XYZ file of C-alpha atoms in Angstrom:
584
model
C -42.280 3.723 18.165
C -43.616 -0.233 18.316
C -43.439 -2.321 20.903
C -44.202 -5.665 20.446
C -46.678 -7.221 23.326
C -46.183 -10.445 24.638
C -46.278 -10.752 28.197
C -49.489 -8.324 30.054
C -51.405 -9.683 27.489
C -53.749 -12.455 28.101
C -52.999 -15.824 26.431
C -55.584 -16.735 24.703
C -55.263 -13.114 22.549
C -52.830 -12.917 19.743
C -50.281 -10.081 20.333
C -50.729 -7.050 17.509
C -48.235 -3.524 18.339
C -48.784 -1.064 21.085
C -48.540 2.655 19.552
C -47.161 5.717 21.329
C -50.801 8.189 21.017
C -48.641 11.272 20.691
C -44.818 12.690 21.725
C -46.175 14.063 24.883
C -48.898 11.605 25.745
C -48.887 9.737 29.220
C -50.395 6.627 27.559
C -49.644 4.130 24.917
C -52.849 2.197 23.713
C -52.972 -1.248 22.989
C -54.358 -2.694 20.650
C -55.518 -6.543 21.066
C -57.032 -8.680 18.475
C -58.422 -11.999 19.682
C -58.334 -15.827 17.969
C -62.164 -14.625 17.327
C -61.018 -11.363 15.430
C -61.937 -9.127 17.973
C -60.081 -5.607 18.328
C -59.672 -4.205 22.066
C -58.038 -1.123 22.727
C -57.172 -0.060 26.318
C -54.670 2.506 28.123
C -51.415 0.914 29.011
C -48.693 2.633 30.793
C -45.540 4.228 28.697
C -42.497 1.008 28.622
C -38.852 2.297 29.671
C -36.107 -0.295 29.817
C -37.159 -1.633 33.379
C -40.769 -2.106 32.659
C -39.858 -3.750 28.991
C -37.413 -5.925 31.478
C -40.187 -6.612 33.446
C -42.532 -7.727 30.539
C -39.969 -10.061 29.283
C -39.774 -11.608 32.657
C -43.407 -12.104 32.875
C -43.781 -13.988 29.527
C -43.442 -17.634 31.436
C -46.090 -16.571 33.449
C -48.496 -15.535 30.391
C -47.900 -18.933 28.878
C -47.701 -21.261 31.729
C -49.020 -24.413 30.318
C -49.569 -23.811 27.011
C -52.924 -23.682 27.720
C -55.787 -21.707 25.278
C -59.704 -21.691 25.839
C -61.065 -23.194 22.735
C -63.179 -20.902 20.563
C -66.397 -22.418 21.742
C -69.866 -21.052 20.103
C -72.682 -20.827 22.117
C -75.648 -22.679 21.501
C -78.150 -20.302 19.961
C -81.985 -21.081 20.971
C -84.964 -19.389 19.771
C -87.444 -18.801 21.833
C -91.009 -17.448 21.118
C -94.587 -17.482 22.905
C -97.139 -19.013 20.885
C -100.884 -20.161 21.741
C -100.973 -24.169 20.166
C -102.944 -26.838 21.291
C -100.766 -29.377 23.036
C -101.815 -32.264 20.677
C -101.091 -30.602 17.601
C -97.364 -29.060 18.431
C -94.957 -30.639 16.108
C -91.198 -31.024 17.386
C -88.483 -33.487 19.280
C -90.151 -33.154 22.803
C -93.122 -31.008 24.367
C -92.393 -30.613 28.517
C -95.030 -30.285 30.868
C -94.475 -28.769 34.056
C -96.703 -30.406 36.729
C -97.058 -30.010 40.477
C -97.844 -32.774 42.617
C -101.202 -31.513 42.992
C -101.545 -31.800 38.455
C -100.413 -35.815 39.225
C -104.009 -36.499 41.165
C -105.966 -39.647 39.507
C -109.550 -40.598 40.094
C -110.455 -44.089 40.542
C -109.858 -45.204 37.692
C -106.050 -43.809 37.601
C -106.766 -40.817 35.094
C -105.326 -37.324 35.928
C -108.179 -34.395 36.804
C -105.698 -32.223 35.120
C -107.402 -30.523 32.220
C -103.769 -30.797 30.185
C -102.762 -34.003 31.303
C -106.073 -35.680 31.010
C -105.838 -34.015 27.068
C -102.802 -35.801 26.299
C -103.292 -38.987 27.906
C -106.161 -39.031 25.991
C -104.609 -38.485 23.308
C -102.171 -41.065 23.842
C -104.828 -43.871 24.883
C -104.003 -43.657 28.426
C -100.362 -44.502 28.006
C -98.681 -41.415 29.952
C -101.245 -42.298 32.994
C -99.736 -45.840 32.975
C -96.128 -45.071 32.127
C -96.277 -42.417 35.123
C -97.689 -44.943 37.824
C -94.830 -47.306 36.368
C -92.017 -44.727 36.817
C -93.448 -43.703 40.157
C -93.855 -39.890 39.044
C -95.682 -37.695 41.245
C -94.785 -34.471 40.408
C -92.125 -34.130 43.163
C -89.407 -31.067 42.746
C -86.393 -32.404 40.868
C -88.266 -35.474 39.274
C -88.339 -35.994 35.747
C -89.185 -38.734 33.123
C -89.528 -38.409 28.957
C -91.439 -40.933 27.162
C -91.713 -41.865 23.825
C -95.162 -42.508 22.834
C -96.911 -42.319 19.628
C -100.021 -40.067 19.237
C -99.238 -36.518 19.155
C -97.550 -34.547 17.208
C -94.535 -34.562 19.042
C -92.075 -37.637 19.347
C -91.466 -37.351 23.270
C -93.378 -36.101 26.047
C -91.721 -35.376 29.021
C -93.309 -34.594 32.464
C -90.923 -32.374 34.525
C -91.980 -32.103 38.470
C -92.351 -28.896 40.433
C -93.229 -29.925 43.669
C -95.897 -27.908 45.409
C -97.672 -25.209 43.439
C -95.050 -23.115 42.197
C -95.177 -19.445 42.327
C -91.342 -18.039 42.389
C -88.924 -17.362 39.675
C -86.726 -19.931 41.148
C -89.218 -22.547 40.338
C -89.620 -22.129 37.087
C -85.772 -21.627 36.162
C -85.503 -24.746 37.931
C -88.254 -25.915 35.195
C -86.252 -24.462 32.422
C -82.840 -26.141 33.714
C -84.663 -29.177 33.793
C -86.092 -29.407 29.980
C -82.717 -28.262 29.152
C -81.350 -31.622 30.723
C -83.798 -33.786 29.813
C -83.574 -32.133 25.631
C -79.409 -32.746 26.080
C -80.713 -36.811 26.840
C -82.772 -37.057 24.449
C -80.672 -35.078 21.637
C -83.955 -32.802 21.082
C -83.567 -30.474 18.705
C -86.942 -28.336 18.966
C -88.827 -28.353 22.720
C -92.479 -26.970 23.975
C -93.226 -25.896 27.083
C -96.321 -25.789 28.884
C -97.786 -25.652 32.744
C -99.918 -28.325 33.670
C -101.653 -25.341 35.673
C -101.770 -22.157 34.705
C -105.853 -20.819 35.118
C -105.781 -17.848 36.901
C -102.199 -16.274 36.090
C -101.990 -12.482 36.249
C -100.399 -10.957 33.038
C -96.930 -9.395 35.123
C -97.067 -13.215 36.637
C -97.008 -15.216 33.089
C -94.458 -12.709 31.967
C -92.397 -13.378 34.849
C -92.526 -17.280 34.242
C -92.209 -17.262 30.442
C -88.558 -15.632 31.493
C -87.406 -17.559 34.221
C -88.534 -20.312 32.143
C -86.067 -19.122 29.372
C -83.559 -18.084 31.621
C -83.080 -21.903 32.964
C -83.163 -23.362 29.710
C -79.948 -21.095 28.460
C -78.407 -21.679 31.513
C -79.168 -25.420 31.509
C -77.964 -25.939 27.798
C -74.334 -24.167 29.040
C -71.812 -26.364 29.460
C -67.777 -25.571 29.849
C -65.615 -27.277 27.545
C -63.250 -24.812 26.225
C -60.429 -26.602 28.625
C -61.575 -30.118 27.022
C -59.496 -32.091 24.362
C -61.665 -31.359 21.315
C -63.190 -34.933 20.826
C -64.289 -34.799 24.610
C -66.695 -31.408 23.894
C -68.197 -32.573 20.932
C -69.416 -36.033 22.790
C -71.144 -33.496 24.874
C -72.515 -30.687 22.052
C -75.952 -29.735 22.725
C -78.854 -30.191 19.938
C -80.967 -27.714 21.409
C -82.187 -24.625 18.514
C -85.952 -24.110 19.308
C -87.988 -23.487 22.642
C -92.001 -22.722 22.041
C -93.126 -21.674 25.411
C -97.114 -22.450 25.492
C -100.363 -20.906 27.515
C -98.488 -17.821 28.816
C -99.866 -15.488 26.218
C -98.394 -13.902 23.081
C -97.707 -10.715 21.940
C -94.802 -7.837 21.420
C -94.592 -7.572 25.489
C -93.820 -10.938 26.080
C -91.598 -11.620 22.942
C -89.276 -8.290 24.613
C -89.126 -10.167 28.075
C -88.172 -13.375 26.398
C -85.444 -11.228 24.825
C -84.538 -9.827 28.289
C -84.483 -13.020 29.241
C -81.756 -14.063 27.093
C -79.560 -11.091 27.719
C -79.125 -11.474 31.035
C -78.580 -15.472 30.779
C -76.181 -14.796 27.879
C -74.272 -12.222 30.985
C -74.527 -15.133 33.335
C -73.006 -17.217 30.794
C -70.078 -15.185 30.315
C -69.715 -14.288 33.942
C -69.463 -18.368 34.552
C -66.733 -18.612 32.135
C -64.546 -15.633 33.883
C -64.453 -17.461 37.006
C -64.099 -20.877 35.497
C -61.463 -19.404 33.632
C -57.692 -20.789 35.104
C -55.110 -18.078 36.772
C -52.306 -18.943 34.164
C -55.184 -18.025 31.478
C -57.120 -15.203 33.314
C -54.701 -12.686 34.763
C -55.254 -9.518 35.631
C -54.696 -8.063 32.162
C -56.899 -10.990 30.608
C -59.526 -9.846 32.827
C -58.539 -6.237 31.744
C -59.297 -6.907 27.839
C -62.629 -8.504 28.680
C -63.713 -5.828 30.576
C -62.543 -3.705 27.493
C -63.882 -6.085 24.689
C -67.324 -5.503 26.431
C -66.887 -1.717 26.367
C -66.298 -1.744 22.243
C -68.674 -4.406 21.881
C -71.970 -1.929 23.079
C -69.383 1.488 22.086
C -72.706 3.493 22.185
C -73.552 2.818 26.054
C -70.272 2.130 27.234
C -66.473 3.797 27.788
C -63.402 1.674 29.232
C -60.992 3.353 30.894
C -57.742 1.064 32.261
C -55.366 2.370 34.723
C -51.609 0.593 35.431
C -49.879 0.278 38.206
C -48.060 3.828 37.720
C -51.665 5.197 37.410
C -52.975 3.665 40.122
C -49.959 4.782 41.704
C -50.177 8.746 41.089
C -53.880 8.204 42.668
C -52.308 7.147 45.666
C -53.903 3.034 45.745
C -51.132 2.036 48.456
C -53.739 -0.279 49.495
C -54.699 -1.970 46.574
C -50.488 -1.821 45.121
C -49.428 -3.343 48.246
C -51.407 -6.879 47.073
C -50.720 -6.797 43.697
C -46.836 -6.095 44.646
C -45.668 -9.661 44.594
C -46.770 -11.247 41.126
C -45.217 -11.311 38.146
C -48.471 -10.471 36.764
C -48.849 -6.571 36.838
C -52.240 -5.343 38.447
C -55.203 -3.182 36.250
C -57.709 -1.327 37.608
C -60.694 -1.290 35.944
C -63.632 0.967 34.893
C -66.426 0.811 32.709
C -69.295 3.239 32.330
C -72.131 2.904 30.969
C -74.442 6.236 29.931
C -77.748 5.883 28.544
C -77.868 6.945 24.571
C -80.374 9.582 24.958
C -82.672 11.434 27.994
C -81.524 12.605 31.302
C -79.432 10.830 34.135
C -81.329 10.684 37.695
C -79.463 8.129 39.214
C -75.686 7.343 39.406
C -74.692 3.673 40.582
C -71.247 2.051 40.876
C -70.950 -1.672 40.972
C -67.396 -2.700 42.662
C -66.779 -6.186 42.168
C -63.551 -7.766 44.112
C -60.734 -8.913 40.849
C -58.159 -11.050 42.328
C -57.485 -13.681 39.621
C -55.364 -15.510 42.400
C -55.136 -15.437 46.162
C -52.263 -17.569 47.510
C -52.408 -16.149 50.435
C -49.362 -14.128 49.968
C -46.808 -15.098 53.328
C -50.094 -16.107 55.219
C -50.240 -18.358 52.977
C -53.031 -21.273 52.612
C -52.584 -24.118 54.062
C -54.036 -27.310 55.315
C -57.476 -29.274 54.607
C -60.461 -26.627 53.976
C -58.071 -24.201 52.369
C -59.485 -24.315 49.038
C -55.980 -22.711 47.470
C -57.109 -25.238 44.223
C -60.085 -22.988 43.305
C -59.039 -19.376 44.102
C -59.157 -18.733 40.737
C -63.253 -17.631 41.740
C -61.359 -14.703 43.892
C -62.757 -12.495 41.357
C -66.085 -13.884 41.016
C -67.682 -10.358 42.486
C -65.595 -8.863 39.696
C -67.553 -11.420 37.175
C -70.715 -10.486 38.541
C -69.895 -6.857 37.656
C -68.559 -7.643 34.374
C -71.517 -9.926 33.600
C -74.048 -7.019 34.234
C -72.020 -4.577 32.194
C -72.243 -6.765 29.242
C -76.239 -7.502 29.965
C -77.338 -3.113 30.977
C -74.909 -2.947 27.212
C -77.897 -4.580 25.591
C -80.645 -3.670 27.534
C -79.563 0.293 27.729
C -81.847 1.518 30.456
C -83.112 4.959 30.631
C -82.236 7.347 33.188
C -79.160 5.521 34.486
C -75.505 5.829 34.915
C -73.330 2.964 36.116
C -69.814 2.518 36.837
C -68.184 -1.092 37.054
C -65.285 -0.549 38.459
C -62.705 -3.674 39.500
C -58.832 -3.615 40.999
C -57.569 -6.382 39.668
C -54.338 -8.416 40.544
C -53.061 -11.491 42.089
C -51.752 -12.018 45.747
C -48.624 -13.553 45.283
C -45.113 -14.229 47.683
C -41.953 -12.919 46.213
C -39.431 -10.599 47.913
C -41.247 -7.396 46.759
C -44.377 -8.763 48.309
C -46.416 -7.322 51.189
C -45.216 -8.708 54.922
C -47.476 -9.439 57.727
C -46.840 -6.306 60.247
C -46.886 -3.921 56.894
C -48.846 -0.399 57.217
C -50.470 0.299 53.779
C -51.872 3.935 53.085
C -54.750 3.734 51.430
C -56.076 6.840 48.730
C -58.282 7.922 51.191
C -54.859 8.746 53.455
C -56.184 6.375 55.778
C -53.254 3.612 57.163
C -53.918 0.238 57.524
C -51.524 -2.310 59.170
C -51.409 -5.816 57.452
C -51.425 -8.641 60.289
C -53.459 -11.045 57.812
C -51.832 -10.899 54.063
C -54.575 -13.447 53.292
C -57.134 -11.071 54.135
C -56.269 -9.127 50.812
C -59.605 -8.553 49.544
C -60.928 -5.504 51.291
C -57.474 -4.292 50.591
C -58.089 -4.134 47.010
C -62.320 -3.021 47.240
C -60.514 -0.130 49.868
C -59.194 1.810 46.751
C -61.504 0.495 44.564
C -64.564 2.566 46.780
C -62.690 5.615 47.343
C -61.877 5.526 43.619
C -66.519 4.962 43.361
C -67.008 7.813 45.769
C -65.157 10.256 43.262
C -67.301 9.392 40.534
C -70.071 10.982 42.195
C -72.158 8.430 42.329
C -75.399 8.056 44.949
C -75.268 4.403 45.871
C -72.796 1.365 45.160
C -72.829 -2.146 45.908
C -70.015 -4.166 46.047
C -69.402 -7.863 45.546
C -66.666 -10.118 46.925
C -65.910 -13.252 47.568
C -64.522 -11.683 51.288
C -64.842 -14.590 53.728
C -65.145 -18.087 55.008
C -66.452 -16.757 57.409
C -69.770 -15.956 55.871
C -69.651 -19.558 54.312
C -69.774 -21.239 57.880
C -73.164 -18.538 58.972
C -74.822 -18.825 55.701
C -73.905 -21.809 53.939
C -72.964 -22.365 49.866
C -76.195 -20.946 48.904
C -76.974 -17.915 50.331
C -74.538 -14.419 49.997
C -74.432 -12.214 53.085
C -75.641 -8.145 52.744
C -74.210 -5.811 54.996
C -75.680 -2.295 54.715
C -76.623 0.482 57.060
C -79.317 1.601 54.439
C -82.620 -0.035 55.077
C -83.813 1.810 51.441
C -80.938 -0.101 49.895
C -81.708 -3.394 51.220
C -85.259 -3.238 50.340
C -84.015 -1.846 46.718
C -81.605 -5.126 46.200
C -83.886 -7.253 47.999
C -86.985 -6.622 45.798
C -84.531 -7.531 42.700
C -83.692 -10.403 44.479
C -87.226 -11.836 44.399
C -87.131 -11.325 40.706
C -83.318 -12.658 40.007
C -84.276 -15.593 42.160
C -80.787 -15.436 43.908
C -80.800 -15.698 47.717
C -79.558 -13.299 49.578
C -79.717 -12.671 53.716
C -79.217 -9.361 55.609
C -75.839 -9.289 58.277
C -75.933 -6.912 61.085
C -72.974 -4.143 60.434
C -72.253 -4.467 64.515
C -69.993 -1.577 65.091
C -68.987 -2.593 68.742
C -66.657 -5.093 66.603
C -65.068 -2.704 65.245
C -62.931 -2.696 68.624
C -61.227 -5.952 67.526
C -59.234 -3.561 64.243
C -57.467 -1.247 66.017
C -54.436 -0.967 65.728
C -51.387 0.113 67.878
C -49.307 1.671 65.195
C -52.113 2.670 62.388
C -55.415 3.304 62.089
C -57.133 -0.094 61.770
C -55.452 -3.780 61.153
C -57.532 -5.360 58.301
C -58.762 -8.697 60.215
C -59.816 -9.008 63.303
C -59.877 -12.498 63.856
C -62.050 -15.568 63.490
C -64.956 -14.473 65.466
C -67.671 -12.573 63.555
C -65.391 -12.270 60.333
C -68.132 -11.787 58.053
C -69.198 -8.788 60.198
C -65.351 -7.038 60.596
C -64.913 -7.438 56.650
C -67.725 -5.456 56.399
C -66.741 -2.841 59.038
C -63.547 -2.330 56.961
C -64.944 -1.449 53.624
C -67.268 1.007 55.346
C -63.902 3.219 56.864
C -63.278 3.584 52.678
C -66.984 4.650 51.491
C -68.349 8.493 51.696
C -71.232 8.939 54.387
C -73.281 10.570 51.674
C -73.117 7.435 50.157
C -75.671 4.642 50.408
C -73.360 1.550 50.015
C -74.195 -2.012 50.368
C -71.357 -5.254 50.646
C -72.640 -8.456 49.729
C -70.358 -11.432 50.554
C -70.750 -14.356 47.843
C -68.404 -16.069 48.939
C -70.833 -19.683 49.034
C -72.644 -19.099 45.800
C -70.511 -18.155 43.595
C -69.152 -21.638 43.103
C -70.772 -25.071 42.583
C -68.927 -27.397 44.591
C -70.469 -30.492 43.440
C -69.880 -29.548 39.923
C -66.731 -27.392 40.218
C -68.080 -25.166 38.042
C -69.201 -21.272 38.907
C -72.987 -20.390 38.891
C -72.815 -16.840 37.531
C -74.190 -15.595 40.917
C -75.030 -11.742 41.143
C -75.508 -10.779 37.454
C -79.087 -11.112 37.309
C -79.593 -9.392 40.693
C -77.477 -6.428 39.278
C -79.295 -5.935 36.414
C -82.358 -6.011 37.961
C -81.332 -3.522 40.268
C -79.694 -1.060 37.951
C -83.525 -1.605 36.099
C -85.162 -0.388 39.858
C -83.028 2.537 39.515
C -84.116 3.637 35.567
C -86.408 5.636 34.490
């Protein structure tokens, strides 16, 4: 039997046939082949009349707009350590990274800096002047590029870091900062060196040459697949080449310059997800990425899909009851990823939240501050997840297995939808009465961390963009962490310092757990305005094994650049870094 495809799959992938595996199988597998040639495959459940109904219903929905991501390549920079003298690098534009302290002149205006007094030299005491005449001084988030004659390169650019710098944040900062400044100047091949760098540990000059990297790949990035065509190539990067000077050479440092670009390239694609529209990313869009990964890095990782009838026979009231309005049927996710060789000592599942749209549903958002435009980054936890999966694919750490495991769907309003006053049984039997149908969330991550528990896994973390709530205490920078495991924290913390990302510990304040009880069932899922953050947390903790050590981080504020309305790929590199504490 064929069935032809149109409507669960995602728009920008070109329909192929879904065949039945076998008379008495409980699956169908579809098979997807993307504009770039790809070929997904992924369990679907089997069609009768009313779901093939169904399908046909939902093909407005899959093509609402007419709208396809362009098939945009990334820019493709190599990077590599090398030991030159700054006067004798030939390319478009060597960067120096300077401090305010590097920017000191004696009395006769000429830098103390060993580097910068090199190339000034060099250049007859023209960068001296030209600095004093652009007012440079080395401040954080200064920059100015020059083009002087007398060195082998045809700009020099002075990038500011502010006070001596000494985390990764600093120097990705650095590396986001050449990338802007080679996009200006249409620079095809950069250098990069530290004004100051006597004194550097090895582990410490490894650590920079990748944050370093890391900010120049994500600096470069720029969304245009949604752009009329003549608008993204105005804006196409020139950047191929990035010589990182000083910090050493050698196999070790060429492998974290490599790591380096894995995990950026993750970050990358975890930006697009959440970029990504609803009427292009719905839940079974997000379902083929997760899947595309999964055959992408075949050796390290296994995709297996559930539908709604699957999801179903495992009991996921909670999780069904969201996804029951939209048009758009709901997929749960989960990847795993096994190391190709060696034993397993740790097991780790990474839950990130998946709705692809949050309305609301009949509590539906309303009024200035709602933000209903952008909650198409409702699934930016499940981005993070997907981001790391794709990074751990190339890395393959030893001693490691991880599950990534997402419910996806939208919260809609329709007649079949979820009511306020509701009671929802989750898979853990537990009942949960709905007085807030925008507080769908931890509905979903409910199922989603009973569903982690029965992997048999020894710690998860899971990622969600919960509530405002945690917004108002911790601003658009910072994600909240709620854990009662102090080995945890210091676990995801200590990956933190290496990721960069900021990150701040929540109490878990069980006396608030007062405020969701219910009358009628065993909890309500919201508890009202006060403490929000805190009761989100509560919640997800009825759904998680005590043998469990679990963490919730809210990124809610980070996960989206409001000034640019554009995500920032928050909680990939963190992830990775932690699944790395965790190998062997």
């Amino acid at each position: 039997m064929v069935v032809t495809i149109v409507a669960s799959l995602p728009s920008f992938l070109l329909a192929s046939s879904v065949s039945h595996a076998s008379s008495t199988s409980s699956l169908f597998f579809t098979r997807l082949r993307s504009s770039a040639g790809f070929r997904l495959s992924f369990a679907v459940a089997p069609l009768c009349s009313r779901r093939a109904k169904f399908m046909a219903h939902s093909i407005a929905s899959a093509n609402l707009g007419l709208t396809q991501p362009a098939n945009v390549e990334h820019p493709k920079i190599a990077f590599a350590a090398k030991e030159v003298d700054v006067g004798e690098w030939k390319g478009d534009m060597l960067a120096v990274g300077v401090t305010e302290k590097d920017m000191t002149k004696d009395e006769n205006s000429k830098f103390e800096n060993s580097i910068l007094k090199k190339i000034d030299g060099l250049l007859g005491g023209l960068l001296a002047e030209a600095s004093s005449e652009e007012d440079f001084t080395g401040k954080s988030g200064q920059s100015t590029v020059l083009r002087l004659p007398g060195l082998g390169s045809k700009r020099v650019g002075l990038i500011g870091l502010g006070q001596p710098a000494s985390s990764p944040a600093a120097f990705r900062g650095l590396g986001e900062s050449v990338a802007a400044a080679a996009k200006t100047a249409q620079a095809n091949s950069v250098a990069v060196v530290l004004a100051s760098s006597e004194g550097l540990s090895n582990e410490s000059k490894l650590g920079i040459a990748s944050a370093i990297a890391s900010g120049t790949v994500l600096g470069i990035h720029e969304d245009n697949r949604y752009k009329s065509e003549s608008e993204s190539k105005s804006k196409k990067p020139q950047l191929k080449s990035v010589d990182i000077l000083g910090l050493g050479t050698g196999p070790e440092l060429e492998k974290k310059l490599k790591y380096a670009e894995d995990v950026s390239s993750a970050v990358v694609f975890g930006r697009e997800l959440v970029n990504s529209p609803a009427n292009v990313l719905t839940p079974a869009a997000l379902a083929a990425e997760a899947s595309k990964i999964a055959s992408s890095y075949s050796d390290v990782l296994s995709a297996n899909i559930l539908t709604a009838e699957q999801c179903k026979e495992l009991k996921m009231g909670s999780y069904l009851g969201v996804a029951a309005a939209s048009d758009n049927p709901p997929y749960f996710i989960h990847l795993c990823y096994k190391p190709p060789s060696g034993p397993i000592k740790a097991k780790l599942a990474l839950v990130g939240k998946g709705l692809t749209f949050d309305s609301g549903g009949y509590n539906i958002k309303t009024g200035p501050g709602c933000s209903i435009d952008v909650m198409k980054i409702d699934m930016g936890g499940s981005a993070a997840v997907l981001g790391a999966a794709k990074a751990l694919g190339q890395i393959k750490p030893p001693g490691v297995e991880v599950h990534f495991i997402v419910a996806s769907c939208e919260n809609m309003i329709s007649g079949t939808g979820m009511r306020p006053g509701d009671i929802l049984t989750a898979s853990n039997g537990k009942t949960i009465e709905v007085n807030n149908t925008d507080a769908e969330g931890r509905l979903t991550l409910a199922d989603a961390l009973v569903y982690a528990c029965n992997q048999g896994v020894d710690k998860i973390v899971d990622l969600a963009t919960l509530t405002g709530a945690c917004i108002v205490a911790l601003g658009p920078s910072i994600a909240g962490v709620f854990t009662p495991s102090d080995e945890l924290a210091k676990e995801v913390f200590e990956a933190s310092e290496i990721s960069g990302e900021k990150f701040w510990r929540m109490p878990l304040e069980e006396s608030y757990w007062e405020t969701m009880k219910s009358g009628v069932a065993d909890m309500v899922n919201t508890g009202g305005r006060q403490g929000g953050a805190i009761t989100a947390a509560l919640f997800l903790k009825q759904f998680v094994d005590e043998k469990v050590q679990w963490m919730h981080i809210d990124l809610a504020g980070p996960v989206w650049n409001e000034k640019k309305r554009v995500a920032t790929g928050f909680g990939v590199s963190t992830l990775v870094e932690w699944v790395l504490k965790n190998s062997s």
